[in-house]
XYZ file of C-alpha atoms in Angstrom:
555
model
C -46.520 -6.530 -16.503
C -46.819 -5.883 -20.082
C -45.275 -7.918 -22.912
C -43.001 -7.323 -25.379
C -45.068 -5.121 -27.776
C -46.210 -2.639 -24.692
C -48.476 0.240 -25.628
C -48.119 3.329 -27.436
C -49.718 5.630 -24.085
C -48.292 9.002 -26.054
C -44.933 7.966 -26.493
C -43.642 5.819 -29.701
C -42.838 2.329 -28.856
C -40.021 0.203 -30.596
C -39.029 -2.903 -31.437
C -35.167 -3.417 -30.278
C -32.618 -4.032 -32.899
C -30.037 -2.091 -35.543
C -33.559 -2.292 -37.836
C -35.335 -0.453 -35.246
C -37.013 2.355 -37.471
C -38.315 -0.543 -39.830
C -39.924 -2.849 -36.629
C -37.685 -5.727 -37.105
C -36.780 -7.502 -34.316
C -32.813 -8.937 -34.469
C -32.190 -9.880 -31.179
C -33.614 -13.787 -30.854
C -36.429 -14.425 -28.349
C -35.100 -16.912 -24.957
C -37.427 -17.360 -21.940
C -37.308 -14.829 -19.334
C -37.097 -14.919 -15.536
C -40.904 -15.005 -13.776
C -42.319 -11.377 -13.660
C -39.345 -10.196 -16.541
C -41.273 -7.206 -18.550
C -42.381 -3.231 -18.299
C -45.529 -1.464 -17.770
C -46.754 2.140 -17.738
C -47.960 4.078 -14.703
C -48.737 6.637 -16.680
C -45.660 9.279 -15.958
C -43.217 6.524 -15.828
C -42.097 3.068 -17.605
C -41.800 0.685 -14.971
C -39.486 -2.017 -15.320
C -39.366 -5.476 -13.397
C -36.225 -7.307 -14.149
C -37.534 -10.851 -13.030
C -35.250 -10.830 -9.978
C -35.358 -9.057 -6.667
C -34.973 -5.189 -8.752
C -37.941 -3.307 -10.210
C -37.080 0.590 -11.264
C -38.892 3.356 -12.914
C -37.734 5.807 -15.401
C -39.746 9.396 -16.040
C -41.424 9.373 -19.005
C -41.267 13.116 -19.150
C -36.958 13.620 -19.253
C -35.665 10.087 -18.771
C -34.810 10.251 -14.406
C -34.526 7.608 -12.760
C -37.293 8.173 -10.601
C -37.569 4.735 -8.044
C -35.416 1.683 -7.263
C -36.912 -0.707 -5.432
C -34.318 -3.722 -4.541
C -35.929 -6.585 -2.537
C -38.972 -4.570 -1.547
C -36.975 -1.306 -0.217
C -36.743 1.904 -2.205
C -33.165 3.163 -2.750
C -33.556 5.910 -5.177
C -33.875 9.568 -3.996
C -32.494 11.780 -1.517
C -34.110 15.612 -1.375
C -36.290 15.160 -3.245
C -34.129 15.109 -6.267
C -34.017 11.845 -8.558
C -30.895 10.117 -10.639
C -29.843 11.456 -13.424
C -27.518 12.592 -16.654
C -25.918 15.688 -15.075
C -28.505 17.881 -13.144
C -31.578 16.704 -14.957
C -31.756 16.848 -18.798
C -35.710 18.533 -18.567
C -38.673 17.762 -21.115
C -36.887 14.664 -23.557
C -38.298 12.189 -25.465
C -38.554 9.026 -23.532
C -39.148 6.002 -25.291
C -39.438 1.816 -24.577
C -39.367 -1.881 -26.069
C -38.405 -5.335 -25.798
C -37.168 -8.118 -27.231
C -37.164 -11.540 -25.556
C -34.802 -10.920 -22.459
C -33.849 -7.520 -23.069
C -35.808 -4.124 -22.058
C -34.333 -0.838 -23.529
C -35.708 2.802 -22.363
C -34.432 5.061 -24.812
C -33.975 8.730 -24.084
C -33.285 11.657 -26.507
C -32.709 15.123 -25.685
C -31.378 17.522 -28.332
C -28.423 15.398 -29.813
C -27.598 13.958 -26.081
C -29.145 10.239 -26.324
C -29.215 7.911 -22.702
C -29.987 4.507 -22.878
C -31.220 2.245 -19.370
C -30.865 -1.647 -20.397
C -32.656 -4.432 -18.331
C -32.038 -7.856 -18.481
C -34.153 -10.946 -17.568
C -33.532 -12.061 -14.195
C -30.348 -9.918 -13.206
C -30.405 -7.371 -10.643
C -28.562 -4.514 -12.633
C -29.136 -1.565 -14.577
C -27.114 -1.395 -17.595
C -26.783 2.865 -18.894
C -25.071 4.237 -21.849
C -25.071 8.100 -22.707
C -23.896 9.367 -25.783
C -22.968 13.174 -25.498
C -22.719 14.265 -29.441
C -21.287 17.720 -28.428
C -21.185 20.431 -25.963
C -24.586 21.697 -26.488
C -25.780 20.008 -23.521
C -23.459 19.801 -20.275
C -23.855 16.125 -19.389
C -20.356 15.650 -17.410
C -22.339 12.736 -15.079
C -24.825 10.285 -13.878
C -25.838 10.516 -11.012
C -27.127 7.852 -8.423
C -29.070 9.547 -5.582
C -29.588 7.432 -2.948
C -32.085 7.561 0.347
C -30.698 8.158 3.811
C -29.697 6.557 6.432
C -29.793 3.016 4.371
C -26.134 2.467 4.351
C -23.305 3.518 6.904
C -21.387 6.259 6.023
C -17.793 4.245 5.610
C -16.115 6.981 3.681
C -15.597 9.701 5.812
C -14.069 11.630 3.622
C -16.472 12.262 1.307
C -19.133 13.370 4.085
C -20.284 16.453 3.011
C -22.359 17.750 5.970
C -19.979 19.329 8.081
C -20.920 23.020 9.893
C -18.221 25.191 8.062
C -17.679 25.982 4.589
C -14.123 26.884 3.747
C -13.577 26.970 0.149
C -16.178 27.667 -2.832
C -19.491 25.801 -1.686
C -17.892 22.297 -1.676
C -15.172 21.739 1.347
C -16.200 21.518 4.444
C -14.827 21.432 7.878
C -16.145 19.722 10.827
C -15.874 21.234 14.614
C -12.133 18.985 15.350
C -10.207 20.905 12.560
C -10.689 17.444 9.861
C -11.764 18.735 6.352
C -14.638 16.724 3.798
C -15.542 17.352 0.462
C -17.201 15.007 -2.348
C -14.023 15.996 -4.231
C -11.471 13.850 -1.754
C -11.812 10.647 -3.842
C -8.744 8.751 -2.902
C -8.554 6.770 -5.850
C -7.440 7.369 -9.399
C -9.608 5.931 -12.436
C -6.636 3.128 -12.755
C -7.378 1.809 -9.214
C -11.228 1.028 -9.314
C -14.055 -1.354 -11.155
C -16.671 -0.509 -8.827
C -17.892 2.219 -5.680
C -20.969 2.060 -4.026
C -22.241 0.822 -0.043
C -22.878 -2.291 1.178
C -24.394 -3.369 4.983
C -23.378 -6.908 4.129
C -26.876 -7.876 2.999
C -27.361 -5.651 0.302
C -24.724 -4.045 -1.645
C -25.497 -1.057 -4.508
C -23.103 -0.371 -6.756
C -21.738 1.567 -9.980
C -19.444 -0.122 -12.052
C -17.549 2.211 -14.048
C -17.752 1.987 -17.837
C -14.230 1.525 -19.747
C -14.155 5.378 -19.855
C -12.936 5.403 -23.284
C -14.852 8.698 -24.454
C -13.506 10.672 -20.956
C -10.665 12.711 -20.483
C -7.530 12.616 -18.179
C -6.225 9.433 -18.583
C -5.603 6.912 -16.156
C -4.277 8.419 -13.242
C -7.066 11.181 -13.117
C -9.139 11.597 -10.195
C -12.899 12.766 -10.008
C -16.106 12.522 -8.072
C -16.824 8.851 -7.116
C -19.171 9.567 -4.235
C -20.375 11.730 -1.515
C -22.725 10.953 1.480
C -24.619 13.838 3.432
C -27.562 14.506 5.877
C -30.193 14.038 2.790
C -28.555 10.757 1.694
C -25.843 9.923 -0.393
C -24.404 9.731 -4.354
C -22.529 7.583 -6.818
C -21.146 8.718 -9.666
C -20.050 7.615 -13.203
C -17.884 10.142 -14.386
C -18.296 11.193 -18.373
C -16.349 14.274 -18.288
C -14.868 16.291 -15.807
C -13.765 19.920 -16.188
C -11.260 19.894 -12.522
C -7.712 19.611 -12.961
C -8.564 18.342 -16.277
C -5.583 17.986 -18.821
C -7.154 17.202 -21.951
C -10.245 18.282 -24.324
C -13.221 17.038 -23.919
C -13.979 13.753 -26.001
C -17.292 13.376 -27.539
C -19.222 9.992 -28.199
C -21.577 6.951 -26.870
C -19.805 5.910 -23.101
C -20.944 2.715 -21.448
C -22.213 0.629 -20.465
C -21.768 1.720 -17.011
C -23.556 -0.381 -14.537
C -26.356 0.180 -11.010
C -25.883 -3.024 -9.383
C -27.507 -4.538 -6.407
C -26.012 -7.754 -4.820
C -26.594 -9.385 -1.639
C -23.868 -7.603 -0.339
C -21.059 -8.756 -2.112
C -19.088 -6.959 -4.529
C -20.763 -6.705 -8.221
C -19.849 -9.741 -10.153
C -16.435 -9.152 -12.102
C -18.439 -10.387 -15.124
C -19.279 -6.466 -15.598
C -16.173 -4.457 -14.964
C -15.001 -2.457 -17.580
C -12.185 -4.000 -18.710
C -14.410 -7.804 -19.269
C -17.652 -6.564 -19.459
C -19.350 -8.907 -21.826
C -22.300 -7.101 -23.792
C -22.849 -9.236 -26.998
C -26.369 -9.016 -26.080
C -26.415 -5.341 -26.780
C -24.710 -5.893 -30.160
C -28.483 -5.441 -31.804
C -30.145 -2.810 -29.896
C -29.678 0.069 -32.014
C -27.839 1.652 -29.606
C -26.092 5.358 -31.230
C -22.589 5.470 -31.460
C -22.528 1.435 -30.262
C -19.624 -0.839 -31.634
C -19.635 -4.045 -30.914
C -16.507 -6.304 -30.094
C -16.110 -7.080 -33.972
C -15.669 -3.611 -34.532
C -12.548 -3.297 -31.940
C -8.830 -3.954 -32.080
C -6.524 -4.790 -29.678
C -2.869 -3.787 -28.791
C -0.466 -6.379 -27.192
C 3.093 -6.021 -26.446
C 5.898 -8.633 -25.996
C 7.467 -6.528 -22.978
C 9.196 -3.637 -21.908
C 13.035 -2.969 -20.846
C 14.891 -0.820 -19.361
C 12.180 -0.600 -16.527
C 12.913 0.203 -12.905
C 11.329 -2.357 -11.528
C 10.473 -1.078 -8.206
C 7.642 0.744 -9.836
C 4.457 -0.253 -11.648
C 4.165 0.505 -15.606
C 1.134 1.298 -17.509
C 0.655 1.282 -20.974
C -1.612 4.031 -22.635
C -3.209 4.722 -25.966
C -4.958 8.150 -26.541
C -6.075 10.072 -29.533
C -8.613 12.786 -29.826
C -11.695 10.589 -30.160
C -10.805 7.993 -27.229
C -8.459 6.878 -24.478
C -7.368 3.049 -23.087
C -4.648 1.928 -20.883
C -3.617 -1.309 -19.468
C -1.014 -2.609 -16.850
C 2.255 -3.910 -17.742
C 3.563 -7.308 -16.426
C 6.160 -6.899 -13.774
C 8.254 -9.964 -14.382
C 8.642 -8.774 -18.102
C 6.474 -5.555 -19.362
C 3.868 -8.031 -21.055
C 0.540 -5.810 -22.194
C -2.203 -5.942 -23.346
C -5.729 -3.574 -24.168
C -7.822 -5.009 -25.987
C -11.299 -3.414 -27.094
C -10.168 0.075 -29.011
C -11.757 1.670 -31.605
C -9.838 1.559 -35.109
C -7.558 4.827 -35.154
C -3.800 6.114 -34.887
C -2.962 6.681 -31.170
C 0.007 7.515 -28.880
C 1.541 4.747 -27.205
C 2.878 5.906 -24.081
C 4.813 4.005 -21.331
C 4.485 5.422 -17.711
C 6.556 5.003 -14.830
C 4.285 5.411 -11.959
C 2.570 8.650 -13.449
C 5.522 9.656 -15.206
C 5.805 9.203 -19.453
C 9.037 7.766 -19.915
C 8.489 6.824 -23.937
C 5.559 7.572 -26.854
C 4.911 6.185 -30.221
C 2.957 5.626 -32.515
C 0.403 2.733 -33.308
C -2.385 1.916 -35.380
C -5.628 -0.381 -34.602
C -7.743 -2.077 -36.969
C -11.333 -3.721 -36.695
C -10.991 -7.291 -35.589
C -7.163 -7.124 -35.579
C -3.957 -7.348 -32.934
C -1.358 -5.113 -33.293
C 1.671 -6.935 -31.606
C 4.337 -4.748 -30.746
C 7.990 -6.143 -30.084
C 9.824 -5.319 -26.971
C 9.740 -1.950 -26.267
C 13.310 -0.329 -24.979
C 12.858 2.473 -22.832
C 15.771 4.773 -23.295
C 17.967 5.298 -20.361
C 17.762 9.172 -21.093
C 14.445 9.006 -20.830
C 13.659 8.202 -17.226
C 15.206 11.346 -15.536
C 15.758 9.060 -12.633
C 18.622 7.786 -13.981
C 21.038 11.065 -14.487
C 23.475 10.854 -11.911
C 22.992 13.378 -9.257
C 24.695 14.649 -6.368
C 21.760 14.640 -4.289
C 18.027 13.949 -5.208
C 14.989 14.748 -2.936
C 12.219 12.337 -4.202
C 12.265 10.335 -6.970
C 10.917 11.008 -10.770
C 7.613 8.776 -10.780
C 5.290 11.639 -11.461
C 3.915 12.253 -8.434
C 4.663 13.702 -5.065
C 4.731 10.036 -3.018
C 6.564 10.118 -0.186
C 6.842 13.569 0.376
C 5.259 15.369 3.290
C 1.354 15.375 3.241
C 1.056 13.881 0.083
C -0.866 10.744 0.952
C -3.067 12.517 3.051
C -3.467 15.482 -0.038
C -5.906 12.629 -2.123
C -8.527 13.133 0.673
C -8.500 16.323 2.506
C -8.168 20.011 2.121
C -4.052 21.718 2.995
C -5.540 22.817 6.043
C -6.702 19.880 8.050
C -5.653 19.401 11.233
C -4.105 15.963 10.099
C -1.560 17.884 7.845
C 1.885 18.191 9.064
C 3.344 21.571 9.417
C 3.922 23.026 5.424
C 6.924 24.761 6.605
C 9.977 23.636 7.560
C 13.323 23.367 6.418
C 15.230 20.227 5.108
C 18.767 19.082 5.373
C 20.121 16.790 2.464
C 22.285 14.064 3.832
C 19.635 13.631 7.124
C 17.570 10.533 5.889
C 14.414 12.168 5.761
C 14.923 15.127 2.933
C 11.797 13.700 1.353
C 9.651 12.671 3.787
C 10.591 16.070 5.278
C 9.955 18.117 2.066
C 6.236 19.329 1.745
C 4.577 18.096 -1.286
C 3.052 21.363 -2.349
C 4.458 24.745 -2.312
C 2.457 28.051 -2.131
C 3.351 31.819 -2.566
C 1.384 32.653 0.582
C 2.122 29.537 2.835
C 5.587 27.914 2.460
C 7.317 29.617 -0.319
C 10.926 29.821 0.442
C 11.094 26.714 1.735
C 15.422 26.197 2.235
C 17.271 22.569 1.309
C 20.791 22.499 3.497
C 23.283 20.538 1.718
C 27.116 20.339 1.530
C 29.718 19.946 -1.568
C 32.636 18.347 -1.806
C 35.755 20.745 -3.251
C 35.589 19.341 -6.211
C 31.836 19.397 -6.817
C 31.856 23.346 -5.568
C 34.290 23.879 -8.339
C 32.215 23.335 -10.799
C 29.251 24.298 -12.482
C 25.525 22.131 -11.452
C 22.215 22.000 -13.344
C 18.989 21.556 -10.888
C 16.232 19.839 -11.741
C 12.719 20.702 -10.128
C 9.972 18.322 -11.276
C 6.243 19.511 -10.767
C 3.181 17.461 -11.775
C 0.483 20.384 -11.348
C 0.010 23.975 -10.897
C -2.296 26.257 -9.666
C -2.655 30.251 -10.758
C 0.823 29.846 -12.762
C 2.785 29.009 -9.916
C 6.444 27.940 -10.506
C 9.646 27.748 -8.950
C 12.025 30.618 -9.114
C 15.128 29.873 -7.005
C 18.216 31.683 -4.862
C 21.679 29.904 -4.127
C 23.496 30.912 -0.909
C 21.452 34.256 -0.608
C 23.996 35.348 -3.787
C 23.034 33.936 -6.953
C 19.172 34.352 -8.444
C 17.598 32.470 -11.101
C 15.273 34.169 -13.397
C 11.591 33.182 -13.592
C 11.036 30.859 -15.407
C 7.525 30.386 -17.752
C 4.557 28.908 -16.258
C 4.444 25.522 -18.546
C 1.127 24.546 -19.987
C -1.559 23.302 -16.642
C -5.128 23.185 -16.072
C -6.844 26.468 -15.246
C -8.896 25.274 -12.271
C -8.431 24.232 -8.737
C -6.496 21.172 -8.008
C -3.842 20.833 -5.050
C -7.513 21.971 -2.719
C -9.756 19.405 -4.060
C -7.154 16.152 -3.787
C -5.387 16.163 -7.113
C -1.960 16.777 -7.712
C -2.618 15.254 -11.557
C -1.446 17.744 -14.429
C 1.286 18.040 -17.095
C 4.731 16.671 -15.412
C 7.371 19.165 -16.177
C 10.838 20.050 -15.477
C 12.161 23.002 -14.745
C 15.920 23.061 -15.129
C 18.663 26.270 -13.804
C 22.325 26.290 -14.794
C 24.020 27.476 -11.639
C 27.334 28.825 -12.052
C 30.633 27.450 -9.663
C 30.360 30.917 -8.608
C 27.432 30.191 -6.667
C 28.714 27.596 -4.271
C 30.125 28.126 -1.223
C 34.165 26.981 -1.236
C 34.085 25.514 2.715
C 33.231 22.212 2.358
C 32.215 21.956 5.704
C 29.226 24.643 5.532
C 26.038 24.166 4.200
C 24.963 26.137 0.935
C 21.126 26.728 1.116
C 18.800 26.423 -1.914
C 15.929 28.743 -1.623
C 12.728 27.586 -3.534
C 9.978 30.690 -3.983
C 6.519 30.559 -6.144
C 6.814 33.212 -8.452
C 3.193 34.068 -9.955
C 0.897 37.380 -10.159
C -2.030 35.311 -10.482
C -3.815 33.463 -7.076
C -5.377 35.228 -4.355
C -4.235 33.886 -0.598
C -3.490 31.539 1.703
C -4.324 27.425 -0.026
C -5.564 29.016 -3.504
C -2.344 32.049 -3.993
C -0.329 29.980 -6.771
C 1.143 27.179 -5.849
C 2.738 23.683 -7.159
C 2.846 19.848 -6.472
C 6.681 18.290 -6.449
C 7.669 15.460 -8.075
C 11.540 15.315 -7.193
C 14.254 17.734 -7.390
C 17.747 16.777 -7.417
C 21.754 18.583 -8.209
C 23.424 16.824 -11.128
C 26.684 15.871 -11.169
């Protein structure tokens, strides 16, 4: 392998550090691991990490075009190679090192990627820095051979005979639905995806996502598996269901890691990853840990404390979030970018309080005990029945688990019609958790008043976290009294209740329903009609339709 000055071979070669352009070397030379350096094979830079990984990167556009773990090539299914996106085409592809360090460089328009190796780990550190939309890098891409791991999520198996929606879902021959959409898990709930047969593991550890969009609780591609082989994904942006702008900027370092089967040490998740090392490398956009602030908080009251709370910061330019303490509402993020964000508190998925708060370089901002207002969790209005409960989300309503990984129409689905009786123990469980024009809309809740409660006048509250084509909730009292329709609130444009996300903008819709309206025998059952109103959709799973997050009669 070659040393640390390599050779020029029609492409520049650098010297790693924030002096780069001038050839000064910052980063101080340590020994490396046996083997540790690069060579050229003439259309790629090949890279031996000192360890059990050696990998190639194109020297044309900057693929990943082999990984070879232990002797066995992983990279490459159909022919196709790993990548920003799709393939960024002809870039400038550049290399260097500096005692245990090997950076690849590569520039395409203003869209930079970076591939890091260090001596004697089995990992493949990336960073891409998308500058603006002039080149639609939403991904990386990790394309991995067949038939080398066993397919253990089923959900995400794409090869399946039928195609029932777009070019993406699938259905296989006993009615169950697949797509590379049906993630299961929200950007909250994972470090790490990736295979393992228990003697070799590969892996992508997900970067902190702090240039991404969505927050959180927002689902996207993690992986898919198929006939050809199999991908992992590291998110950057993603346009589905998506409820904010896009957020430009360097993201990383995101992770490839191979391990003896194991999961990836914890030494690289997002939230710990330790990358002092990179601090020199000249990498755009790149701020070290100096450059950060962090956010702490003493606690939180006024929680419910059956649910979890999450603490989130977002401005235009990035986006953190941390978990709060249950015995007290304790949090801290630490490792933000100086700027003014919104605080906000969520219950569950649900904002129940947003401030203000400003980071500095190098500094804490300590917040005292933040009160959550009692008004502000609509849980806690007194109601005269509630279906659900206001977390955000549809949990515990029919289907709704299931939802996360499979299309409306899988033969595991309950029925999406049906009719539910308030007062029977299972008005939730019972209640589907999405409602469409051209499948279940007038869906009927039975419920009974007292005398005194028909004599008066009752707001209802539905809360949706989602829509599709405009679809909302117009509604019709004992076959007498009609509400109007209301307007379609502000919600993503695309698909989302088909391809496992119920994730938008919570709202609620609220409808003043006069004591005319109720039925005056206490011992008959008024009848709430819920219908989709919307002119937009076309039929069946994609006509306009809505995710639930509770609905209750006040008091």
């Amino acid at each position: 392998m070659s040393g640390s000055t390599g050779r020029p071979l029609g492409r520049r070669t650098f010297v790693l550090g924030s002096a780069a352009a001038a050839g000064t070397a910052t980063l101080a030379g340590t020994a490396s691991a046996a083997g540790f350096g690069w060579s050229d094979d003439g259309s790629n830079y090949v890279v031996d990490t000192g360890a059990s990984l050696v990998f190639k990167v194109s020297k044309t556009n900057g693929d990943l075009t082999s990984l070879v773990y232990k002797g066995t090539e992983y990279q490459g299914y159909g022919g196709k190679n790993s990548h920003v996106e799709s393939g960024l085409g002809t870039s400038t592809v550049t290399i260097g090192q500096s005692g245990t360090t090997i950076l690849i460089s590569v520039a395409y328009g203003t869209l930079k990627h970076y591939y890091a190796a260090r001596s004697g780990e089995n990992n493949v550190y990336l960073w891409t820095n998308k500058a603006d939309d002039s080149v639609s890098a939403t991904r990386y891409i990790v394309r991995v051979k067949a038939g080398l791991f066993l397919n253990d999520e089923p959900d995400s198996y794409t090869y399946a005979p039928t195609t029932i929606e777009a070019s993406d879902v699938f259905e296989k021959s006993d009615g169950q639905t697949r797509s590379k959409h049906y993630a299961k898990k929200r950007v909250i709930d994972y470090d790490y995806i990736g295979w393992t047969t228990g003697s070799v593991g590969l892996w992508v550890v997900r970067s902190n996502h702090e240039k991404a969009s969505g927050g959180p609780f927002y689902r996207s591609l993690l992986r898919h598996q198929s006939a050809d082989g199999g991908g992992l994904y590291e998110i950057l942006y993603y346009g589905e269901n998506q409820t904010e702008s896009q957020r430009f900027g360097l993201q990383g370092p995101y992770v490839i890691a191979l391990t003896d089967g194991g999961a990836p040490s914890s030494s690289l998740y997002h939230a710990g990853i330790s990358t002092s090392w990179a601090d020199s490398l000249g990498i755009s956009g790149y701020v070290a840990a100096s450059g950060r602030g962090r956010v702490a908080g003493v606690g939180i009251s006024g929680r419910d404390t059956a649910y979890a709370y999450t603490v989130g910061l977002a401005n235009s330019a990035a986006q953190y979030w941390g978990s709060a303490r249950s015995s007290d509402g304790y949090f801290s993020i630490p490792g933000v970018l100086p700027g003014t964000y919104t605080l906000t508190v969520f219950k569950d998925e649900l904002a129940v309080y947003t401030s203000s708060v400003t980071v500095t370089a190098g500094g804490t901002t300590t917040l005292n005990t933040i009160a959550i207002p009692s008004s502000n969790d609509p849980s806690n209005a007194s109601a005269i029945w509630r279906i659900g409960n206001w977390t955000g989300s549809p949990s515990g309503f029919k289907n709704a688990d299931l939802m996360t990984y499979a299309h409306p129409s899988d033969v595991r689905a309950a029925s999406w019609t049906g009719n539910v009786v308030v007062g029977s123990g299972s008005e939730t469980s019972a209640f589907p958790c999405y409602l469409w024009k051209d499948v279940n809309s007038g869906i009927i809740v039975y419920f009974k008043l007292t005398a005194a409660q028909a004599a008066a006048a009752h707001t209802l509250r539905i809360g949706v976290t989602t829509a599709y084509a405009n679809g909302r909730p117009q509604v019709v009292v004992n076959d007498t009294w009609t509400s109007a329709v209301p307007s379609p609130p502000t919600q993503p444009s695309t698909r989302s209740l088909t391809v496992g996300s119920y994730r938008g903008n919570n709202y609620t819709f609220t409808y003043s329903v006069p004591a005319s309206a109720w039925l005056t025998d206490t011992s008959a059952y008024n009848t709430l009609k819920i219908y989709v109103a919307s002119g937009s959709g076309t039929t069946s799973f994609l006509s306009a339709g809505t995710s639930v997050d509770a609905i209750d009669l006040l008091a």
